[in-house]
Tab-separated table of C-alpha atoms and ligand atoms in Angstrom:
chain	number	residue	atom	x	y	z
A	1	MET	CA	20.759	7.757	-25.415
A	2	SER	CA	22.404	6.436	-22.227
A	3	ASN	CA	23.914	8.553	-19.664
A	4	ILE	CA	26.476	6.920	-17.164
A	5	VAL	CA	26.081	9.375	-13.402
A	6	ALA	CA	26.818	8.543	-10.204
A	7	LYS	CA	23.757	8.813	-8.144
A	8	THR	CA	23.047	7.469	-4.678
A	9	GLY	CA	19.180	5.981	-4.010
A	10	ASN	CA	18.032	9.577	-3.083
A	11	GLU	CA	19.087	11.672	-6.229
A	12	ALA	CA	17.748	8.419	-8.252
A	13	MET	CA	14.625	8.757	-7.382
A	14	ALA	CA	14.919	12.300	-7.233
A	15	GLU	CA	15.888	12.231	-10.970
A	16	ALA	CA	13.014	9.551	-12.186
A	17	MET	CA	10.926	12.498	-10.502
A	18	ARG	CA	12.388	15.336	-12.969
A	19	GLN	CA	12.118	13.345	-15.689
A	20	ILE	CA	8.831	11.967	-15.060
A	21	ASN	CA	7.754	15.946	-14.737
A	22	PRO	CA	4.738	14.945	-12.322
A	23	ASP	CA	1.947	17.636	-12.280
A	24	VAL	CA	2.065	17.865	-8.295
A	25	VAL	CA	4.103	16.670	-5.620
A	26	ALA	CA	2.762	17.251	-2.242
A	27	ALA	CA	5.554	15.797	0.547
A	28	TYR	CA	7.147	16.927	4.078
A	29	PRO	CA	10.559	16.227	4.802
A	30	ILE	CA	11.850	12.235	6.818
A	31	THR	CA	15.275	11.505	7.725
A	32	PRO	CA	16.708	9.656	5.093
A	33	ALA	CA	14.227	10.003	2.479
A	34	THR	CA	14.266	14.091	3.575
A	35	GLU	CA	16.245	14.264	0.206
A	36	ILE	CA	14.134	13.331	-2.797
A	37	VAL	CA	12.119	15.731	-2.072
A	38	GLN	CA	14.210	18.438	-1.017
A	39	ILE	CA	15.961	17.462	-4.569
A	40	PHE	CA	12.963	17.200	-6.562
A	41	SER	CA	12.200	21.097	-4.996
A	42	SER	CA	15.375	22.317	-6.580
A	43	PHE	CA	14.665	21.119	-9.430
A	44	VAL	CA	11.056	22.750	-9.120
A	45	SER	CA	13.176	26.183	-8.362
A	46	ASP	CA	15.202	26.379	-11.423
A	47	GLY	CA	12.266	25.500	-13.229
A	48	LYS	CA	13.446	22.226	-14.820
A	49	VAL	CA	10.143	20.474	-13.887
A	50	ASP	CA	6.251	22.078	-14.417
A	51	THR	CA	5.098	20.413	-11.375
A	52	VAL	CA	3.562	22.855	-8.533
A	53	PHE	CA	5.192	21.227	-5.462
A	54	VAL	CA	3.142	21.187	-2.223
A	55	PRO	CA	4.845	21.681	0.919
A	56	THR	CA	3.013	20.529	3.555
A	57	GLU	CA	2.906	20.356	7.826
A	58	SER	CA	2.315	16.325	8.089
A	59	GLU	CA	2.448	13.340	5.992
A	60	HIS	CA	-1.045	13.094	6.394
A	61	SER	CA	-1.571	16.455	4.604
A	62	ALA	CA	1.526	15.570	1.553
A	63	ILE	CA	-0.447	12.021	0.592
A	64	SER	CA	-3.976	13.921	1.427
A	65	ALA	CA	-3.128	16.781	-1.178
A	66	CYS	CA	-1.921	14.253	-3.678
A	67	ILE	CA	-5.014	12.396	-3.677
A	68	GLY	CA	-6.447	15.634	-4.164
A	69	ALA	CA	-4.893	15.902	-7.147
A	70	ALA	CA	-4.448	12.636	-8.925
A	71	ALA	CA	-8.713	12.696	-8.250
A	72	SER	CA	-8.462	16.139	-10.503
A	73	GLY	CA	-6.681	13.963	-12.950
A	74	ALA	CA	-2.834	15.227	-12.074
A	75	ARG	CA	0.003	13.189	-12.542
A	76	VAL	CA	1.020	12.723	-8.663
A	77	MET	CA	4.025	11.921	-6.754
A	78	THR	CA	5.734	12.183	-2.956
A	79	GLY	CA	8.172	10.831	-1.152
A	80	THR	CA	8.358	9.472	2.201
A	81	SER	CA	9.473	6.952	5.657
A	82	SER	CA	8.782	5.175	8.267
A	83	GLN	CA	7.183	7.307	10.599
A	84	GLY	CA	5.877	10.040	8.263
A	85	LEU	CA	4.938	6.515	6.136
A	86	ALA	CA	2.992	5.814	9.510
A	87	LEU	CA	1.177	8.399	9.597
A	88	MET	CA	-0.128	8.633	5.873
A	89	HIS	CA	-1.863	5.593	7.085
A	90	GLU	CA	-5.400	5.985	7.407
A	91	ILE	CA	-5.173	8.140	4.104
A	92	LEU	CA	-2.908	5.141	1.864
A	93	PHE	CA	-6.263	3.793	2.499
A	94	ILE	CA	-8.295	6.082	0.654
A	95	ALA	CA	-5.871	6.498	-1.970
A	96	SER	CA	-5.707	2.958	-3.254
A	97	GLY	CA	-10.036	2.960	-2.496
A	98	LEU	CA	-10.176	5.998	-5.094
A	99	ARG	CA	-8.203	3.677	-7.109
A	100	LEU	CA	-6.162	7.324	-7.846
A	101	PRO	CA	-2.958	6.382	-9.597
A	102	MET	CA	0.410	7.829	-7.782
A	103	VAL	CA	3.897	6.806	-6.464
A	104	ILE	CA	5.313	7.333	-2.909
A	105	CYS	CA	8.806	7.011	-3.128
A	106	GLU	CA	9.600	4.706	0.621
A	107	VAL	CA	12.529	4.542	2.505
A	108	ASN	CA	12.683	2.063	4.205
A	109	ARG	CA	13.198	3.429	8.009
A	110	ALA	CA	12.513	1.423	11.409
A	111	LEU	CA	9.498	2.702	13.234
A	112	SER	CA	9.562	4.144	16.374
A	113	ALA	CA	9.808	2.707	19.286
A	114	PRO	CA	12.682	3.175	20.223
A	115	ILE	CA	13.588	5.904	17.622
A	116	ASN	CA	16.064	5.170	15.672
A	117	ILE	CA	16.896	6.057	11.819
A	118	HIS	CA	18.056	2.949	10.210
A	119	CYS	CA	16.733	0.230	7.541
A	120	ASP	CA	14.584	-1.711	8.566
A	121	HIS	CA	11.502	-2.891	6.034
A	122	SER	CA	8.393	-2.675	9.100
A	123	ASP	CA	7.531	1.202	8.070
A	124	THR	CA	6.099	-0.829	4.402
A	125	MET	CA	6.168	-3.483	5.296
A	126	ALA	CA	2.930	-1.516	7.718
A	127	SER	CA	1.797	-0.604	5.078
A	128	ARG	CA	1.408	-3.952	3.381
A	129	ASP	CA	-2.475	-4.403	3.561
A	130	ALA	CA	-3.733	-1.186	2.173
A	131	GLY	CA	-4.494	-1.543	-1.565
A	132	TRP	CA	-0.624	-0.119	-2.647
A	133	ILE	CA	1.177	-1.506	-4.931
A	134	GLN	CA	4.891	-2.383	-3.255
A	135	ILE	CA	8.103	-2.987	-5.414
A	136	PHE	CA	11.597	-3.074	-3.370
A	137	SER	CA	14.745	-2.158	-5.061
A	138	GLU	CA	18.204	-3.611	-4.717
A	139	ASP	CA	20.228	-0.795	-5.353
A	140	PRO	CA	20.086	3.265	-7.029
A	141	GLN	CA	19.607	1.690	-10.433
A	142	GLU	CA	16.808	-0.293	-9.613
A	143	ALA	CA	14.997	2.377	-7.634
A	144	TYR	CA	15.553	4.216	-10.387
A	145	ASP	CA	13.743	2.281	-13.281
A	146	GLN	CA	11.267	0.779	-10.494
A	147	THR	CA	10.144	4.406	-9.809
A	148	ILE	CA	9.858	4.980	-13.388
A	149	LEU	CA	8.359	1.580	-14.158
A	150	ALA	CA	5.936	2.134	-11.245
A	151	MET	CA	4.467	5.477	-12.637
A	152	LYS	CA	2.954	4.028	-15.799
A	153	LEU	CA	2.312	1.239	-14.410
A	154	SER	CA	-0.345	2.810	-11.721
A	155	GLU	CA	-1.984	4.697	-14.348
A	156	ASP	CA	-2.512	1.444	-16.376
A	157	ILE	CA	-3.887	-0.501	-13.303
A	158	PHE	CA	-5.735	1.997	-11.416
A	159	PHE	CA	-3.965	0.983	-7.705
A	160	PRO	CA	-1.905	3.023	-6.491
A	161	ALA	CA	2.132	2.267	-5.683
A	162	MET	CA	4.895	3.230	-3.776
A	163	VAL	CA	8.292	1.589	-4.779
A	164	THR	CA	10.615	1.202	-1.913
A	165	THR	CA	14.434	1.019	-1.269
A	166	ASP	CA	17.034	0.496	2.390
A	167	GLY	CA	17.528	3.734	4.019
A	168	PHE	CA	20.936	4.930	4.630
A	169	ILE	CA	21.977	1.336	2.313
A	170	ILE	CA	20.954	2.774	-0.858
A	171	SER	CA	19.474	6.245	-0.503
A	172	HIS	CA	22.302	7.558	1.040
A	173	ALA	CA	25.540	5.263	-0.879
A	174	MET	CA	26.937	6.336	-4.563
A	175	SER	CA	26.392	3.597	-7.154
A	176	ARG	CA	27.116	3.626	-11.376
A	177	LEU	CA	23.051	4.796	-12.349
A	178	GLU	CA	22.250	4.410	-16.153
A	179	MET	CA	19.787	7.321	-16.482
A	180	TYR	CA	17.287	7.327	-19.449
A	181	SER	CA	16.863	10.335	-21.395
A	182	ASP	CA	13.749	12.773	-20.678
A	183	LYS	CA	12.131	11.837	-24.047
A	184	GLU	CA	12.609	8.533	-23.628
A	185	VAL	CA	10.820	8.658	-20.197
A	186	GLN	CA	8.493	10.042	-21.352
A	187	ASP	CA	7.833	8.710	-24.458
A	188	PHE	CA	7.936	5.428	-21.823
A	189	LEU	CA	4.874	6.659	-20.008
A	190	GLY	CA	2.851	8.348	-22.090
A	191	GLU	CA	-0.476	10.076	-22.232
A	192	HIS	CA	-0.865	10.841	-18.708
A	193	LYS	CA	-4.255	8.012	-17.792
A	194	THR	CA	-6.526	9.003	-15.146
A	195	PRO	CA	-9.421	7.194	-14.022
A	196	TYR	CA	-11.400	10.560	-13.404
A	197	ASN	CA	-11.362	14.081	-13.134
A	198	ILE	CA	-13.447	15.716	-10.483
A	199	LEU	CA	-12.942	18.746	-12.776
A	200	ASP	CA	-14.128	17.638	-15.492
A	201	THR	CA	-17.372	20.365	-15.426
A	202	GLU	CA	-19.018	18.712	-18.409
A	203	LYS	CA	-19.611	14.913	-16.228
A	204	PRO	CA	-20.458	16.312	-12.598
A	205	MET	CA	-19.334	13.416	-10.367
A	206	THR	CA	-19.387	12.216	-6.981
A	207	VAL	CA	-16.708	10.402	-5.315
A	208	GLY	CA	-15.847	9.524	-2.116
A	209	SER	CA	-19.815	8.459	-0.617
A	210	ILE	CA	-20.492	6.684	1.804
A	211	VAL	CA	-21.384	3.420	0.550
A	212	LEU	CA	-22.965	1.225	4.056
A	213	GLN	CA	-23.870	-2.107	4.271
A	214	ASP	CA	-25.904	-2.480	1.022
A	215	PHE	CA	-22.730	-1.460	-1.583
A	216	TYR	CA	-19.273	-1.853	0.696
A	217	MET	CA	-19.028	-5.851	-0.120
A	218	GLU	CA	-19.792	-4.891	-3.664
A	219	ILE	CA	-16.784	-2.339	-4.123
A	220	ARG	CA	-14.463	-4.518	-1.989
A	221	THR	CA	-14.790	-7.433	-4.287
A	222	GLN	CA	-14.281	-5.428	-7.072
A	223	MET	CA	-11.211	-3.782	-6.404
A	224	ALA	CA	-9.735	-7.310	-4.346
A	225	ALA	CA	-10.599	-8.823	-8.222
A	226	GLU	CA	-8.362	-6.330	-9.488
A	227	MET	CA	-5.551	-6.577	-7.842
A	228	PHE	CA	-5.421	-10.176	-8.376
A	229	LYS	CA	-5.589	-9.342	-12.604
A	230	ALA	CA	-3.307	-6.828	-11.812
A	231	LYS	CA	-0.310	-9.775	-11.356
A	232	ALA	CA	-0.695	-10.175	-14.759
A	233	LYS	CA	-0.539	-6.812	-14.927
A	234	ILE	CA	2.176	-5.884	-13.377
A	235	GLN	CA	3.999	-9.087	-15.323
A	236	ASP	CA	3.104	-6.854	-18.966
A	237	ALA	CA	4.898	-4.072	-17.682
A	238	TYR	CA	8.322	-5.196	-16.306
A	239	ALA	CA	7.895	-6.932	-20.419
A	240	GLU	CA	7.363	-3.526	-21.630
A	241	PHE	CA	10.008	-1.629	-19.528
A	242	ASN	CA	13.067	-4.194	-20.601
A	243	LYS	CA	11.697	-3.507	-24.144
A	244	LYS	CA	12.142	-0.578	-24.603
A	245	MET	CA	14.266	0.857	-21.711
A	246	ASN	CA	16.614	-2.877	-22.683
A	247	ARG	CA	16.748	-3.879	-19.224
A	248	ASN	CA	15.798	-7.007	-18.225
A	249	TYR	CA	14.180	-7.259	-15.110
A	250	ASN	CA	11.552	-9.984	-13.441
A	251	VAL	CA	9.286	-9.506	-10.844
A	252	ILE	CA	11.274	-11.985	-8.699
A	253	GLU	CA	14.463	-12.334	-9.712
A	254	LYS	CA	16.611	-15.733	-9.480
A	255	TYR	CA	19.594	-15.757	-9.610
A	256	PHE	CA	21.330	-19.858	-9.854
A	257	MET	CA	18.075	-21.895	-9.373
A	258	ASP	CA	18.874	-23.635	-12.257
A	259	ASP	CA	19.877	-26.276	-9.446
A	260	ALA	CA	20.791	-23.945	-6.454
A	261	GLU	CA	19.158	-26.902	-3.307
A	262	TYR	CA	19.655	-24.452	-0.664
A	263	VAL	CA	18.055	-20.750	-1.374
A	264	ILE	CA	18.093	-17.736	0.497
A	265	VAL	CA	15.179	-15.704	-0.283
A	266	ALA	CA	15.619	-11.789	0.461
A	267	LEU	CA	13.423	-8.632	-0.385
A	268	GLY	CA	16.346	-5.306	-1.176
A	269	SER	CA	19.540	-4.374	-0.738
A	270	THR	CA	20.629	-7.606	1.250
A	271	ALA	CA	19.385	-9.806	-1.968
A	272	GLY	CA	22.881	-8.112	-3.521
A	273	SER	CA	24.415	-9.442	-0.815
A	274	ALA	CA	23.529	-13.136	-1.054
A	275	ARG	CA	23.471	-12.948	-4.485
A	276	TYR	CA	27.177	-11.557	-3.852
A	277	LEU	CA	27.628	-14.262	-1.343
A	278	CYS	CA	26.756	-17.645	-3.408
A	279	GLU	CA	28.431	-16.154	-6.408
A	280	LYS	CA	31.590	-16.903	-3.981
A	281	LEU	CA	30.134	-20.166	-3.071
A	282	ARG	CA	29.159	-20.953	-6.300
A	283	GLU	CA	33.739	-21.461	-7.147
A	284	ASN	CA	33.441	-24.271	-4.349
A	285	ASN	CA	30.395	-26.400	-6.227
A	286	GLU	CA	27.993	-25.209	-3.429
A	287	LYS	CA	24.716	-25.299	-5.014
A	288	VAL	CA	23.050	-22.139	-3.221
A	289	GLY	CA	21.016	-19.627	-4.973
A	290	VAL	CA	18.216	-16.868	-4.026
A	291	VAL	CA	15.075	-15.573	-4.988
A	292	LYS	CA	14.139	-11.888	-4.792
A	293	PRO	CA	11.318	-11.010	-4.983
A	294	ARG	CA	10.754	-7.249	-6.508
A	295	VAL	CA	7.333	-6.731	-5.286
A	296	PHE	CA	4.876	-8.218	-2.416
A	297	ARG	CA	1.951	-6.278	-2.671
A	298	PRO	CA	0.479	-7.952	-4.967
A	299	PHE	CA	2.068	-11.588	-3.545
A	300	PHE	CA	3.287	-13.732	-6.732
A	301	ALA	CA	2.369	-16.961	-4.360
A	302	PRO	CA	2.740	-19.399	-6.832
A	303	GLU	CA	4.820	-18.565	-8.737
A	304	LEU	CA	7.033	-18.135	-6.032
A	305	VAL	CA	6.254	-21.629	-4.529
A	306	GLU	CA	6.511	-23.189	-8.159
A	307	ILE	CA	10.416	-21.297	-7.680
A	308	LEU	CA	11.472	-22.975	-4.554
A	309	GLU	CA	9.472	-26.069	-4.415
A	310	ASN	CA	12.470	-28.199	-4.990
A	311	ALA	CA	14.793	-27.122	-3.469
A	312	LYS	CA	15.905	-28.708	-0.147
A	313	GLY	CA	15.875	-26.079	2.715
A	314	VAL	CA	14.685	-22.189	1.927
A	315	ALA	CA	15.483	-19.789	3.890
A	316	VAL	CA	13.502	-16.551	4.558
A	317	LEU	CA	15.148	-13.503	5.127
A	318	ASP	CA	13.039	-11.040	6.934
A	319	ARG	CA	14.017	-7.054	8.245
A	320	SER	CA	11.271	-6.339	9.807
A	321	ASP	CA	9.009	-8.656	12.533
A	322	MET	CA	5.060	-9.126	12.791
A	323	MET	CA	5.714	-9.590	16.697
A	324	SER	CA	3.284	-12.401	15.977
A	325	SER	CA	4.956	-14.704	17.637
A	326	THR	CA	5.208	-16.425	13.992
A	327	GLY	CA	8.246	-14.632	12.367
A	328	GLY	CA	8.551	-12.197	9.689
A	329	HIS	CA	6.159	-10.712	6.969
A	330	LEU	CA	8.036	-12.671	3.921
A	331	PHE	CA	8.058	-15.606	5.536
A	332	ASN	CA	4.681	-15.851	6.590
A	333	GLU	CA	3.000	-14.760	3.438
A	334	LEU	CA	5.872	-17.328	2.036
A	335	LYS	CA	4.342	-20.543	4.779
A	336	SER	CA	0.759	-19.746	3.496
A	337	ALA	CA	1.627	-19.783	-0.491
A	338	PHE	CA	2.946	-23.531	0.806
A	339	TYR	CA	0.152	-24.448	2.614
A	340	GLY	CA	-1.457	-27.621	0.552
A	341	ASN	CA	1.190	-27.477	-2.209
A	342	ALA	CA	2.053	-31.509	-2.279
A	343	LYS	CA	5.873	-30.494	-1.898
A	344	GLN	CA	7.182	-28.692	0.929
A	345	PRO	CA	10.662	-27.305	0.862
A	346	PRO	CA	11.916	-26.973	4.978
A	347	MET	CA	12.174	-23.138	5.499
A	348	LYS	CA	12.418	-21.543	8.390
A	349	ASN	CA	13.196	-17.686	9.233
A	350	TYR	CA	15.615	-15.695	9.579
A	351	ILE	CA	14.745	-11.927	11.439
A	352	TYR	CA	17.890	-10.106	10.935
A	353	GLY	CA	18.922	-5.395	10.491
A	354	LEU	CA	15.956	-4.836	12.649
A	355	GLY	CA	17.189	-0.816	12.633
A	356	GLY	CA	20.135	-1.250	10.677
A	357	ARG	CA	22.107	-3.849	12.108
A	358	ASP	CA	24.681	-4.824	9.730
A	359	ILE	CA	24.029	-7.602	8.030
A	360	ASN	CA	27.891	-9.050	6.421
A	361	MET	CA	28.281	-11.825	4.095
A	362	SER	CA	29.390	-13.798	7.455
A	363	ASP	CA	25.936	-13.723	8.881
A	364	ILE	CA	24.231	-15.089	5.643
A	365	GLU	CA	26.970	-18.052	5.003
A	366	LYS	CA	25.621	-19.224	9.196
A	367	VAL	CA	22.437	-18.581	7.205
A	368	LEU	CA	22.912	-21.161	5.253
A	369	HIS	CA	24.941	-23.703	7.716
A	370	ASP	CA	21.820	-23.199	9.830
A	371	ILE	CA	19.312	-23.863	6.974
A	372	LYS	CA	21.849	-26.980	5.676
A	373	GLU	CA	21.121	-28.400	9.165
A	374	PHE	CA	18.343	-27.691	9.938
A	375	SER	CA	16.699	-30.248	6.077
A	376	VAL	CA	18.904	-32.704	7.144
A	377	SER	CA	18.079	-33.214	10.725
A	378	LYS	CA	14.217	-32.030	10.151
A	379	VAL	CA	14.778	-30.946	13.940
A	380	LYS	CA	12.020	-29.304	15.605
A	381	ASP	CA	13.201	-26.821	17.271
A	382	SER	CA	11.555	-22.947	16.123
A	383	ASP	CA	11.995	-22.207	12.375
A	384	VAL	CA	11.873	-18.025	13.018
A	385	LYS	CA	15.411	-17.130	14.372
A	386	TYR	CA	16.504	-13.828	15.655
A	387	ILE	CA	20.500	-12.949	13.410
A	388	THR	CA	22.569	-10.101	13.859
A	389	VAL	CA	22.007	-10.026	17.509
A	390	ARG	CA	24.491	-10.635	20.400
A	391	GLU	CA	22.643	-13.037	22.706
B	1	MET	CA	-32.161	-5.073	-8.353
B	2	LYS	CA	-29.149	-3.509	-7.124
B	3	LYS	CA	-25.755	-4.044	-9.445
B	4	ASN	CA	-23.642	-6.892	-8.361
B	5	TRP	CA	-19.326	-5.890	-7.926
B	6	LYS	CA	-19.224	-6.882	-11.668
B	7	GLU	CA	-21.382	-4.225	-12.848
B	8	LEU	CA	-19.850	-1.261	-10.295
B	9	ASP	CA	-18.142	2.343	-11.896
B	10	ILE	CA	-14.248	2.514	-10.451
B	11	ALA	CA	-14.351	3.605	-6.993
B	12	LEU	CA	-17.982	3.678	-7.403
B	13	ILE	CA	-17.740	6.933	-7.946
B	14	VAL	CA	-21.736	8.613	-8.883
B	15	LYS	CA	-21.820	10.467	-12.338
B	16	LYS	CA	-23.063	13.432	-11.207
B	17	GLY	CA	-23.030	16.174	-8.010
B	18	GLY	CA	-25.413	16.694	-5.057
B	19	THR	CA	-26.400	13.122	-4.403
B	20	ALA	CA	-26.149	13.860	-0.564
B	21	GLN	CA	-29.593	14.673	-0.838
B	22	ASP	CA	-30.939	11.429	-2.776
B	23	PHE	CA	-29.744	9.824	0.037
B	24	LYS	CA	-32.243	8.478	2.506
B	25	THR	CA	-31.212	8.317	5.815
B	26	GLY	CA	-33.953	6.521	7.326
B	27	ASP	CA	-34.038	3.597	6.141
B	28	TRP	CA	-31.700	1.542	9.187
B	29	ARG	CA	-34.790	2.993	11.493
B	30	SER	CA	-35.991	-0.170	13.539
B	31	SER	CA	-39.080	1.808	14.865
B	32	LYS	CA	-41.561	4.657	13.233
B	33	PRO	CA	-43.183	7.005	14.923
B	34	LEU	CA	-47.267	6.824	13.479
B	35	TRP	CA	-49.408	11.190	13.745
B	36	ASP	CA	-52.700	10.849	14.335
B	37	GLN	CA	-53.653	13.958	13.573
B	38	GLU	CA	-57.345	14.058	14.813
B	39	LYS	CA	-55.108	14.678	18.198
B	40	CYS	CA	-52.409	17.344	16.736
B	41	LYS	CA	-53.006	20.590	18.093
B	42	GLN	CA	-50.088	22.331	15.929
B	43	CYS	CA	-47.983	23.451	19.100
B	44	LEU	CA	-44.379	22.720	16.825
B	45	ILE	CA	-43.410	20.968	19.591
B	46	CYS	CA	-41.851	18.114	17.774
B	47	TRP	CA	-40.857	20.242	14.935
B	48	LEU	CA	-38.653	22.000	17.538
B	49	PHE	CA	-36.885	18.590	18.511
B	50	CYS	CA	-36.662	16.306	16.286
B	51	PRO	CA	-33.089	16.390	16.161
B	52	ASP	CA	-32.967	15.497	12.490
B	53	SER	CA	-35.866	18.142	11.135
B	54	SER	CA	-37.746	15.409	10.086
B	55	ILE	CA	-40.715	16.588	10.828
B	56	GLU	CA	-42.553	18.674	7.652
B	57	VAL	CA	-44.045	21.690	8.146
B	58	LYS	CA	-45.914	23.945	4.997
B	59	ASP	CA	-47.196	27.582	5.849
B	60	GLY	CA	-46.542	27.655	9.646
B	61	LYS	CA	-49.004	24.259	10.317
B	62	MET	CA	-47.937	19.590	10.434
B	63	THR	CA	-48.050	18.288	7.931
B	64	GLY	CA	-46.752	14.737	8.292
B	65	ILE	CA	-43.120	13.394	9.230
B	66	ASP	CA	-40.598	12.128	6.792
B	67	TYR	CA	-39.558	8.801	6.595
B	68	GLU	CA	-37.012	9.298	4.382
B	69	HIS	CA	-34.455	11.111	7.023
B	70	CYS	CA	-36.501	10.233	10.381
B	71	LYS	CA	-34.620	7.954	13.043
B	72	GLY	CA	-36.658	6.890	15.148
B	73	CYS	CA	-36.021	7.862	17.811
B	74	GLY	CA	-38.732	8.773	19.327
B	75	ILE	CA	-38.255	11.865	20.680
B	76	CYS	CA	-40.865	13.763	18.733
B	77	ALA	CA	-43.456	10.654	20.672
B	78	LYS	CA	-41.935	11.624	23.985
B	79	GLU	CA	-42.367	15.410	23.983
B	80	CYS	CA	-45.974	16.129	22.146
B	81	PRO	CA	-47.608	17.859	25.203
B	82	PHE	CA	-50.603	15.881	22.952
B	83	LYS	CA	-49.595	12.174	23.141
B	84	ALA	CA	-50.715	12.921	19.033
B	85	ILE	CA	-47.101	11.099	18.040
B	86	SER	CA	-47.273	6.933	19.120
B	87	MET	CA	-44.198	4.809	17.996
B	88	GLU	CA	-44.935	1.653	16.309
B	89	GLU	CA	-42.270	-1.325	15.475
B	90	GLU	CA	-40.486	-1.554	11.829
B	91	LYS	CA	-41.863	-4.764	9.463
B	92	LYS	CA	-39.103	-5.370	7.692
C	1	LIG	S1	-38.657	9.991	15.542
C	1	LIG	FE1	-37.059	11.167	15.850
C	1	LIG	S2	-36.412	11.620	14.070
C	1	LIG	FE2	-38.529	10.769	13.847
C	1	LIG	S3	-39.847	12.001	13.577
C	1	LIG	FE3	-39.826	12.020	15.656
C	1	LIG	S4	-38.287	13.065	16.471
C	1	LIG	FE4	-37.556	12.979	14.196
C	2	LIG	S1	-46.124	18.395	19.458
C	2	LIG	FE1	-48.009	16.440	19.269
C	2	LIG	S2	-49.339	18.038	18.340
C	2	LIG	FE2	-47.540	19.683	18.412
C	2	LIG	S3	-47.125	19.648	16.632
C	2	LIG	FE3	-46.481	18.038	17.129
C	2	LIG	S4	-48.196	16.354	16.587
C	2	LIG	FE4	-49.210	17.633	16.941
């Protein structure tokens, strides 16, 4: 039985954690993700979960404790944001290299300097090569659902996963949340699965041993192959979630894409704004559409190419910059995905909303005008444009 | 034959404990100390200086070199007062 409540993104993620009832949560607070583990720590104090809560002295320690716990066969979660995720960076690779399932509830926030506590995707994007599954959410409902989904998925594929919301925009904004019963969540998760357990005294083992020229290449090749295989399993996980939890999620969401000529591709909360705008523009028969990839890692390249290749213009919105002179992360992935494809829709990058700068309907509408102009005139000016900025 | 990438256990876990003992750290040595028993006066200077505990000693006497852990640094050869140790390039 679902229960309808009003919750912020952080509250929704904390509720998902409560219902998952992990064995261990190790965490360190950071704006705007603090509330997730703060609320969760109340659940611990109130005896609503069976979790061992480990308040650590840094995020580096928090994720390290998570690794130790996961390697000992525990179901493990944590939450963080921005500098916190950056401080975890070194250990993120160890979690994935040891193939340990766990979930980070990550709230997207800009990285310093200058110091800023508001939303952009720089933090999550900076960990994109760490071997973690990365899932973006548009609102508290998706954050809640995908946190539950990611826990099971992570245990199915033995890769850690981070589920993200947008700082303040989702984390602190209250909206309607349809919650499952605790039992439904537990039934969905099923038996906890772990790749190995270092506390199994019957079977002593060495985990994390040094591996030099003779085996490192092999084990990383195996990991890459497993990540490739994980793509199908992620699709299966969404299908199973939809069936059991009565949802209709896809790895890549398409809105008005049957006949859309001009398309906006965006991650997280902005996809919702773009969809709202397209609904309005559709009333005037403008053939516009939106594509919202939920999963950024692994990257669903051929699937996105298939969805986008017939568009007359593709506007890729990035809330992060690679500082490489080649635009944002999503744009670079999509451009490379299109390499060698027969059809090459005109594609342009719009970097927006850094450090929490608002993006309004009028900004997205301007993007649609610009991509139309770009695709008609085929003027080869810069294909990367910074918007929502004072010129 | 060493296992290929498809045959390895997840995360390359080793299904036993105490495996540091099995790790032969001498396999990247580029030159090798050769001990001449005839010239050796058993002063044990080499044993004192070897940074890798690779001079084998039994009952107070040098008995040989542990090539599984010797890094070929050449310190023993340099320090031996009786030139009882010489270095030779590893042929691989
Ligand atoms: S070469 Fe270096 S490591 Fe090897 S036995 Fe001599 S001192 Fe020890
Ligand atoms: S230093 Fe030379 S003489 Fe002394 S024990 Fe070693 S090999 Fe023998």
